[in-house]
Amino acid sequence: MELSIDGMICDLGTDAIAVPGYDAARTETIDDAREGRSLKIELPVTPRNRPILQFAEDPDSALLFNEAPHRAELTEEGAVLIEGSVRLLAVKGARYEIEIRSGGAGWAEQAARSKFDELGIDWSGKLTPTAIYQSWTDDSPVRFFPVHHDDYEQQNSSSDLLPAERFLAVEDYHPFLHVATLVGTIFSQAGYRVKSRFFESELFQSLYMSGAYASRDTAAAVNRMGFQARRLGPATATGNEFGRVTANPKALANTVGNIVDTATPQAIDVDGEAISGLYNNGNCFSTVDDKICFTPPSEITVGFEYYLKYTTTHRILSRDRLSGFDTIYLGPGAEFGFQLANRYEDLRNQLTNNFLYRVIVFDHQPGNQYRLSLTRGIIQDVIWTTFIARTIVLNSPETGKLSNLKLQIYENAQWVPYTGDWALYNGYIDETGETTVEVKLRTPSEKVSPTSPKYFNQIYFAGAEEGMQLTLHKECSLRPVFQPGPAFGSSIDFADVARHDIQQSELLEALAHLFNLRFYTEEPTRTVWIEPEPDFFGIGEAVDWSRRTDFSQPVVRQQIAPEIHEVRTWRFQEGDGAVTRFDADEETTLGSWSFEVPSYASLQGEKVLRNPLFAPSLNSTGHYLNAPSALLLQVGDRDDAEDDGTNFTPRIVRYVGIKPLPENERWGYPSGQSEYPLIAFLHPGDDDTEPFTLGFEDRDGAQGLHRYYDHQVRREALRERISLRLRIAPHEFEALFAPGTGAPDIRSAFRIDTGEGIVTAALREIDDYDPREASVKCLFERIDEA
């Protein structure tokens, strides 16, 4: 046996040296990966050792050795038994006591000490609708996906021709972080490379976790200066020559007055009803010279949340879009533009006999002449009508099956197919009408003080045509937001969307829990091997070590069942809102799976193995009226008074990709396309996507994540561990700790002789290894017939 420190050969003493062995349990958690192996050795004080240990026996030099890093290597017959950093522990008379530390994974130590938002991911941008839309298809590690914040849906007026259009503002899109990028960065910034087929799989590459914005306790600020203000009644104004209506009480015309009127509790509106939810702490909301303003008692950084509901006159511009008030200006840096979707159904493919229709030719030019033809029964190209206007109303033929509607235009003395934009609507639909809009907007934070209060008289609505009307409804509200959360136009970087109060190691622990991951670090090559347990141990063709058993020592066979609980349950953090209601209605626990051990030898009771980070999620439809078929992730809890709609319990989802919407459904501004991005925790499947779930249980035809535990729990319930001594040469011991070389290693399956037969097993433990001994004690776990 030979020891070298910093490449210099040392004299060894006469005591036996047993090198630390191996324990598979240390591959299961990040904390265990931090520990590694260590070996203490006592060296004689000799002329050779003294300068290597920097004359540590001299009291004046005792600390010099440990003031610099040193490396040690212990070999036998050229095989490296242990190598790593070395430190001097003590000088005991004529002996030095040193410790060699190996395999304490630096990545695990760094991940445990580093905050999640300190990950060095190079990403930045501005929170705008365009940036949100582009994130769905670019290669960004941060994508903004639509979510539905749990709430009580507001009812529409029975007189509305169409339901109110609830626009998705930037606050309705939440940042989601690419898990593979996060994990890769944890290892790469610590200087390690990962070898993992699982990490390269389609499943793992599709995973995203919800991000988080900065958050702080704002209760004191709310109690001191918070308010909730509402309107007393509706107000109507007409757009000026620029198609603009202001919310300025000092304007002489084209104004709806102040955006809100009062924050006085129990104020009575124009309908004689007391307005609920109003408060005005510190009387910081007031009216000065007819203008509403916010005057805090001390300087503070604050943004404002507006809930706006208004009805705009509209004109049908195209099959996809209406003109009307589609721009809201709330102050510098807070102009929100969108598009009013044309939600009227185009009936060209749904012709009915004796029905009143309206035809609109959107690209009409004066002087154009058009002709409508159709198939009536078996007769093709029957002329329905000719016309020269942008729009006409007409009745369909009374008899015959109607189909194949065509529009032609008269050009160059002949009828040719019309290639422009046109539509066929129900006859009661006019070119002009009214659309009700609902939107919740949050402005960027700004500094407000007693000497520089915030006035709200710069607000206006724009984008309409001159003379169009806007009615501001009494449901409009305004409140200050003291959280430093997202707002339209905010400049953000990765740290801004990753404010989870966790260490980086907690993400790895959560993923290990989901997929039953094992981690093994090969320190000399700075390589980390990671796979789910079924693909980590006992893999490949079994290595025949059946002739290595040392039968001079007893072979012990021990059942595993007495070490485990009779019931083990894998589950997530508590769900919120929609998940809580689902669990109560279905009398279940979403995402949970239990395994019962079929052995009376097991420990009594249930052991719950809860994911340390993630909560389950549900998707639902009907929340975005432009695209009611869109499956949106539900987050938050409508019954939680402290839920501010910014952050929620961390979630893990799969990004399915861009999914098509049914005909006549479109995703609104900024995409305007008949498609949307789908993320889900579980999905029942469709024509393009197989069913899947990230829960542990099987659900909706998809196999749960219990599949990564099935082999292990069945082995533990029914199989045994075998303790015996094997003859292992030094070079074989060295190879065990270097996976992927082709030699037998800790991940291999082994054929071993128990004295009562040859079985296939995975290596669980190796005791301290002394190459001078005839054999070393090993612990195996049977994997055959599991």
PDB file of C-alpha atoms in Angstrom, residues 151-301:
ATOM      1  CA  ASP A 151     -62.086  33.584  -7.961  1.00  0.00           C
ATOM      2  CA  TYR A 152     -65.858  33.864  -7.991  1.00  0.00           C
ATOM      3  CA  GLU A 153     -66.852  34.533 -11.582  1.00  0.00           C
ATOM      4  CA  GLN A 154     -68.725  37.800 -12.075  1.00  0.00           C
ATOM      5  CA  GLN A 155     -72.112  37.543 -13.690  1.00  0.00           C
ATOM      6  CA  ASN A 156     -72.984  39.325 -16.899  1.00  0.00           C
ATOM      7  CA  SER A 157     -75.965  41.533 -17.382  1.00  0.00           C
ATOM      8  CA  SER A 158     -78.939  39.714 -18.899  1.00  0.00           C
ATOM      9  CA  SER A 159     -79.163  42.475 -21.531  1.00  0.00           C
ATOM     10  CA  ASP A 160     -75.640  41.874 -22.889  1.00  0.00           C
ATOM     11  CA  LEU A 161     -75.656  40.519 -26.451  1.00  0.00           C
ATOM     12  CA  LEU A 162     -72.266  38.923 -25.782  1.00  0.00           C
ATOM     13  CA  PRO A 163     -70.617  38.112 -22.436  1.00  0.00           C
ATOM     14  CA  ALA A 164     -68.179  40.703 -21.155  1.00  0.00           C
ATOM     15  CA  GLU A 165     -64.750  40.293 -22.687  1.00  0.00           C
ATOM     16  CA  ARG A 166     -62.318  39.660 -19.843  1.00  0.00           C
ATOM     17  CA  PHE A 167     -58.921  40.577 -21.175  1.00  0.00           C
ATOM     18  CA  LEU A 168     -55.816  38.832 -19.978  1.00  0.00           C
ATOM     19  CA  ALA A 169     -53.348  41.422 -18.729  1.00  0.00           C
ATOM     20  CA  VAL A 170     -49.665  40.725 -18.079  1.00  0.00           C
ATOM     21  CA  GLU A 171     -50.610  39.807 -14.505  1.00  0.00           C
ATOM     22  CA  ASP A 172     -52.644  36.875 -15.868  1.00  0.00           C
ATOM     23  CA  TYR A 173     -49.474  35.291 -17.233  1.00  0.00           C
ATOM     24  CA  HIS A 174     -47.077  33.764 -14.729  1.00  0.00           C
ATOM     25  CA  PRO A 175     -43.388  32.978 -15.236  1.00  0.00           C
ATOM     26  CA  PHE A 176     -42.494  29.312 -15.490  1.00  0.00           C
ATOM     27  CA  LEU A 177     -38.904  28.104 -15.386  1.00  0.00           C
ATOM     28  CA  HIS A 178     -37.444  25.308 -17.506  1.00  0.00           C
ATOM     29  CA  VAL A 179     -36.504  22.589 -15.024  1.00  0.00           C
ATOM     30  CA  ALA A 180     -33.789  21.010 -17.202  1.00  0.00           C
ATOM     31  CA  THR A 181     -32.064  24.389 -17.506  1.00  0.00           C
ATOM     32  CA  LEU A 182     -32.294  24.984 -13.756  1.00  0.00           C
ATOM     33  CA  VAL A 183     -30.828  21.587 -12.919  1.00  0.00           C
ATOM     34  CA  GLY A 184     -28.126  21.820 -15.568  1.00  0.00           C
ATOM     35  CA  THR A 185     -27.075  25.195 -14.220  1.00  0.00           C
ATOM     36  CA  ILE A 186     -26.851  23.913 -10.629  1.00  0.00           C
ATOM     37  CA  PHE A 187     -24.270  21.341 -11.716  1.00  0.00           C
ATOM     38  CA  SER A 188     -22.424  23.327 -14.376  1.00  0.00           C
ATOM     39  CA  GLN A 189     -21.809  26.365 -12.192  1.00  0.00           C
ATOM     40  CA  ALA A 190     -20.292  24.014  -9.596  1.00  0.00           C
ATOM     41  CA  GLY A 191     -17.995  22.600 -12.276  1.00  0.00           C
ATOM     42  CA  TYR A 192     -19.660  19.211 -12.800  1.00  0.00           C
ATOM     43  CA  ARG A 193     -21.107  17.422 -15.814  1.00  0.00           C
ATOM     44  CA  VAL A 194     -24.208  15.241 -15.616  1.00  0.00           C
ATOM     45  CA  LYS A 195     -24.626  11.825 -17.207  1.00  0.00           C
ATOM     46  CA  SER A 196     -28.336  11.016 -17.300  1.00  0.00           C
ATOM     47  CA  ARG A 197     -30.533   9.448 -19.927  1.00  0.00           C
ATOM     48  CA  PHE A 198     -33.559  10.496 -17.885  1.00  0.00           C
ATOM     49  CA  PHE A 199     -32.578  14.169 -17.983  1.00  0.00           C
ATOM     50  CA  GLU A 200     -32.392  13.920 -21.777  1.00  0.00           C
ATOM     51  CA  SER A 201     -35.865  12.344 -22.025  1.00  0.00           C
ATOM     52  CA  GLU A 202     -38.852  14.103 -23.553  1.00  0.00           C
ATOM     53  CA  LEU A 203     -40.633  13.982 -20.204  1.00  0.00           C
ATOM     54  CA  PHE A 204     -37.887  15.745 -18.266  1.00  0.00           C
ATOM     55  CA  GLN A 205     -37.243  18.302 -21.004  1.00  0.00           C
ATOM     56  CA  SER A 206     -40.942  19.253 -20.976  1.00  0.00           C
ATOM     57  CA  LEU A 207     -40.993  20.062 -17.244  1.00  0.00           C
ATOM     58  CA  TYR A 208     -41.474  23.617 -15.964  1.00  0.00           C
ATOM     59  CA  MET A 209     -41.828  24.885 -12.432  1.00  0.00           C
ATOM     60  CA  SER A 210     -43.674  28.033 -11.469  1.00  0.00           C
ATOM     61  CA  GLY A 211     -41.509  31.041 -10.752  1.00  0.00           C
ATOM     62  CA  ALA A 212     -42.089  33.584  -8.020  1.00  0.00           C
ATOM     63  CA  TYR A 213     -41.830  37.345  -7.683  1.00  0.00           C
ATOM     64  CA  ALA A 214     -40.428  39.168  -4.695  1.00  0.00           C
ATOM     65  CA  SER A 215     -42.844  39.264  -1.796  1.00  0.00           C
ATOM     66  CA  ARG A 216     -42.946  40.904   1.588  1.00  0.00           C
ATOM     67  CA  ASP A 217     -45.359  41.391   4.445  1.00  0.00           C
ATOM     68  CA  THR A 218     -47.444  44.416   3.526  1.00  0.00           C
ATOM     69  CA  ALA A 219     -49.970  44.186   6.356  1.00  0.00           C
ATOM     70  CA  ALA A 220     -48.481  47.186   8.174  1.00  0.00           C
ATOM     71  CA  ALA A 221     -48.560  49.361   5.046  1.00  0.00           C
ATOM     72  CA  VAL A 222     -52.139  48.325   4.250  1.00  0.00           C
ATOM     73  CA  ASN A 223     -53.279  49.013   7.798  1.00  0.00           C
ATOM     74  CA  ARG A 224     -51.609  52.404   7.780  1.00  0.00           C
ATOM     75  CA  MET A 225     -52.421  53.741   4.313  1.00  0.00           C
ATOM     76  CA  GLY A 226     -54.309  51.162   2.270  1.00  0.00           C
ATOM     77  CA  PHE A 227     -57.634  51.856   0.586  1.00  0.00           C
ATOM     78  CA  GLN A 228     -60.197  50.327  -1.753  1.00  0.00           C
ATOM     79  CA  ALA A 229     -62.147  52.813  -3.853  1.00  0.00           C
ATOM     80  CA  ARG A 230     -65.121  52.329  -6.177  1.00  0.00           C
ATOM     81  CA  ARG A 231     -67.422  54.329  -8.407  1.00  0.00           C
ATOM     82  CA  LEU A 232     -70.812  55.511  -7.204  1.00  0.00           C
ATOM     83  CA  GLY A 233     -72.412  54.994 -10.590  1.00  0.00           C
ATOM     84  CA  PRO A 234     -71.802  54.652 -14.329  1.00  0.00           C
ATOM     85  CA  ALA A 235     -70.714  57.502 -16.578  1.00  0.00           C
ATOM     86  CA  THR A 236     -70.861  57.806 -20.354  1.00  0.00           C
ATOM     87  CA  ALA A 237     -68.756  59.950 -22.683  1.00  0.00           C
ATOM     88  CA  THR A 238     -68.183  60.267 -26.427  1.00  0.00           C
ATOM     89  CA  GLY A 239     -64.809  59.909 -28.116  1.00  0.00           C
ATOM     90  CA  ASN A 240     -63.230  63.139 -29.388  1.00  0.00           C
ATOM     91  CA  GLU A 241     -61.684  63.645 -32.822  1.00  0.00           C
ATOM     92  CA  PHE A 242     -58.826  61.351 -31.762  1.00  0.00           C
ATOM     93  CA  GLY A 243     -61.175  58.631 -30.519  1.00  0.00           C
ATOM     94  CA  ARG A 244     -60.248  59.328 -26.910  1.00  0.00           C
ATOM     95  CA  VAL A 245     -62.200  59.621 -23.632  1.00  0.00           C
ATOM     96  CA  THR A 246     -60.462  60.889 -20.503  1.00  0.00           C
ATOM     97  CA  ALA A 247     -61.033  60.160 -16.832  1.00  0.00           C
ATOM     98  CA  ASN A 248     -60.323  63.738 -15.802  1.00  0.00           C
ATOM     99  CA  PRO A 249     -62.942  65.659 -13.799  1.00  0.00           C
ATOM    100  CA  LYS A 250     -61.428  68.981 -14.934  1.00  0.00           C
ATOM    101  CA  ALA A 251     -61.893  68.249 -18.651  1.00  0.00           C
ATOM    102  CA  LEU A 252     -64.711  70.196 -20.292  1.00  0.00           C
ATOM    103  CA  ALA A 253     -65.854  67.397 -22.622  1.00  0.00           C
ATOM    104  CA  ASN A 254     -65.240  63.778 -23.586  1.00  0.00           C
ATOM    105  CA  THR A 255     -64.692  62.696 -19.997  1.00  0.00           C
ATOM    106  CA  VAL A 256     -66.191  60.207 -17.551  1.00  0.00           C
ATOM    107  CA  GLY A 257     -64.889  62.125 -14.542  1.00  0.00           C
ATOM    108  CA  ASN A 258     -62.739  60.463 -11.914  1.00  0.00           C
ATOM    109  CA  ILE A 259     -61.973  56.798 -12.525  1.00  0.00           C
ATOM    110  CA  VAL A 260     -63.419  56.041  -9.038  1.00  0.00           C
ATOM    111  CA  ASP A 261     -65.339  58.192  -6.597  1.00  0.00           C
ATOM    112  CA  THR A 262     -65.091  57.066  -2.989  1.00  0.00           C
ATOM    113  CA  ALA A 263     -63.360  54.824  -0.475  1.00  0.00           C
ATOM    114  CA  THR A 264     -65.726  55.681   2.389  1.00  0.00           C
ATOM    115  CA  PRO A 265     -67.016  52.468   3.975  1.00  0.00           C
ATOM    116  CA  GLN A 266     -70.672  51.676   3.288  1.00  0.00           C
ATOM    117  CA  ALA A 267     -71.028  54.542   0.791  1.00  0.00           C
ATOM    118  CA  ILE A 268     -74.342  54.406  -1.093  1.00  0.00           C
ATOM    119  CA  ASP A 269     -74.237  54.122  -4.895  1.00  0.00           C
ATOM    120  CA  VAL A 270     -76.719  55.637  -7.365  1.00  0.00           C
ATOM    121  CA  ASP A 271     -78.905  52.556  -7.083  1.00  0.00           C
ATOM    122  CA  GLY A 272     -79.285  53.080  -3.354  1.00  0.00           C
ATOM    123  CA  GLU A 273     -77.092  50.084  -2.488  1.00  0.00           C
ATOM    124  CA  ALA A 274     -74.269  50.115   0.055  1.00  0.00           C
ATOM    125  CA  ILE A 275     -70.932  49.423  -1.646  1.00  0.00           C
ATOM    126  CA  SER A 276     -69.099  46.523   0.022  1.00  0.00           C
ATOM    127  CA  GLY A 277     -65.357  46.237   0.498  1.00  0.00           C
ATOM    128  CA  LEU A 278     -64.549  49.944   0.816  1.00  0.00           C
ATOM    129  CA  TYR A 279     -61.941  51.153   3.308  1.00  0.00           C
ATOM    130  CA  ASN A 280     -59.698  54.192   3.656  1.00  0.00           C
ATOM    131  CA  ASN A 281     -56.997  53.639   6.264  1.00  0.00           C
ATOM    132  CA  GLY A 282     -55.424  56.857   7.468  1.00  0.00           C
ATOM    133  CA  ASN A 283     -57.755  58.805   5.123  1.00  0.00           C
ATOM    134  CA  CYS A 284     -54.965  58.606   2.548  1.00  0.00           C
ATOM    135  CA  PHE A 285     -57.463  58.529  -0.327  1.00  0.00           C
ATOM    136  CA  SER A 286     -59.158  61.872  -0.826  1.00  0.00           C
ATOM    137  CA  THR A 287     -60.480  64.365  -3.346  1.00  0.00           C
ATOM    138  CA  VAL A 288     -58.498  67.572  -3.851  1.00  0.00           C
ATOM    139  CA  ASP A 289     -59.822  70.222  -6.221  1.00  0.00           C
ATOM    140  CA  ASP A 290     -62.249  67.638  -7.624  1.00  0.00           C
ATOM    141  CA  LYS A 291     -59.354  65.236  -8.385  1.00  0.00           C
ATOM    142  CA  ILE A 292     -58.910  61.976  -6.516  1.00  0.00           C
ATOM    143  CA  CYS A 293     -55.466  61.463  -5.009  1.00  0.00           C
ATOM    144  CA  PHE A 294     -53.437  59.233  -2.702  1.00  0.00           C
ATOM    145  CA  THR A 295     -51.378  60.983  -0.019  1.00  0.00           C
ATOM    146  CA  PRO A 296     -49.344  58.594   2.175  1.00  0.00           C
ATOM    147  CA  PRO A 297     -48.158  59.679   5.647  1.00  0.00           C
ATOM    148  CA  SER A 298     -44.538  59.000   4.586  1.00  0.00           C
ATOM    149  CA  GLU A 299     -42.674  58.302   1.379  1.00  0.00           C
ATOM    150  CA  ILE A 300     -43.378  54.851  -0.021  1.00  0.00           C
ATOM    151  CA  THR A 301     -42.902  52.903  -3.235  1.00  0.00           C
TER     152      THR A 301
END
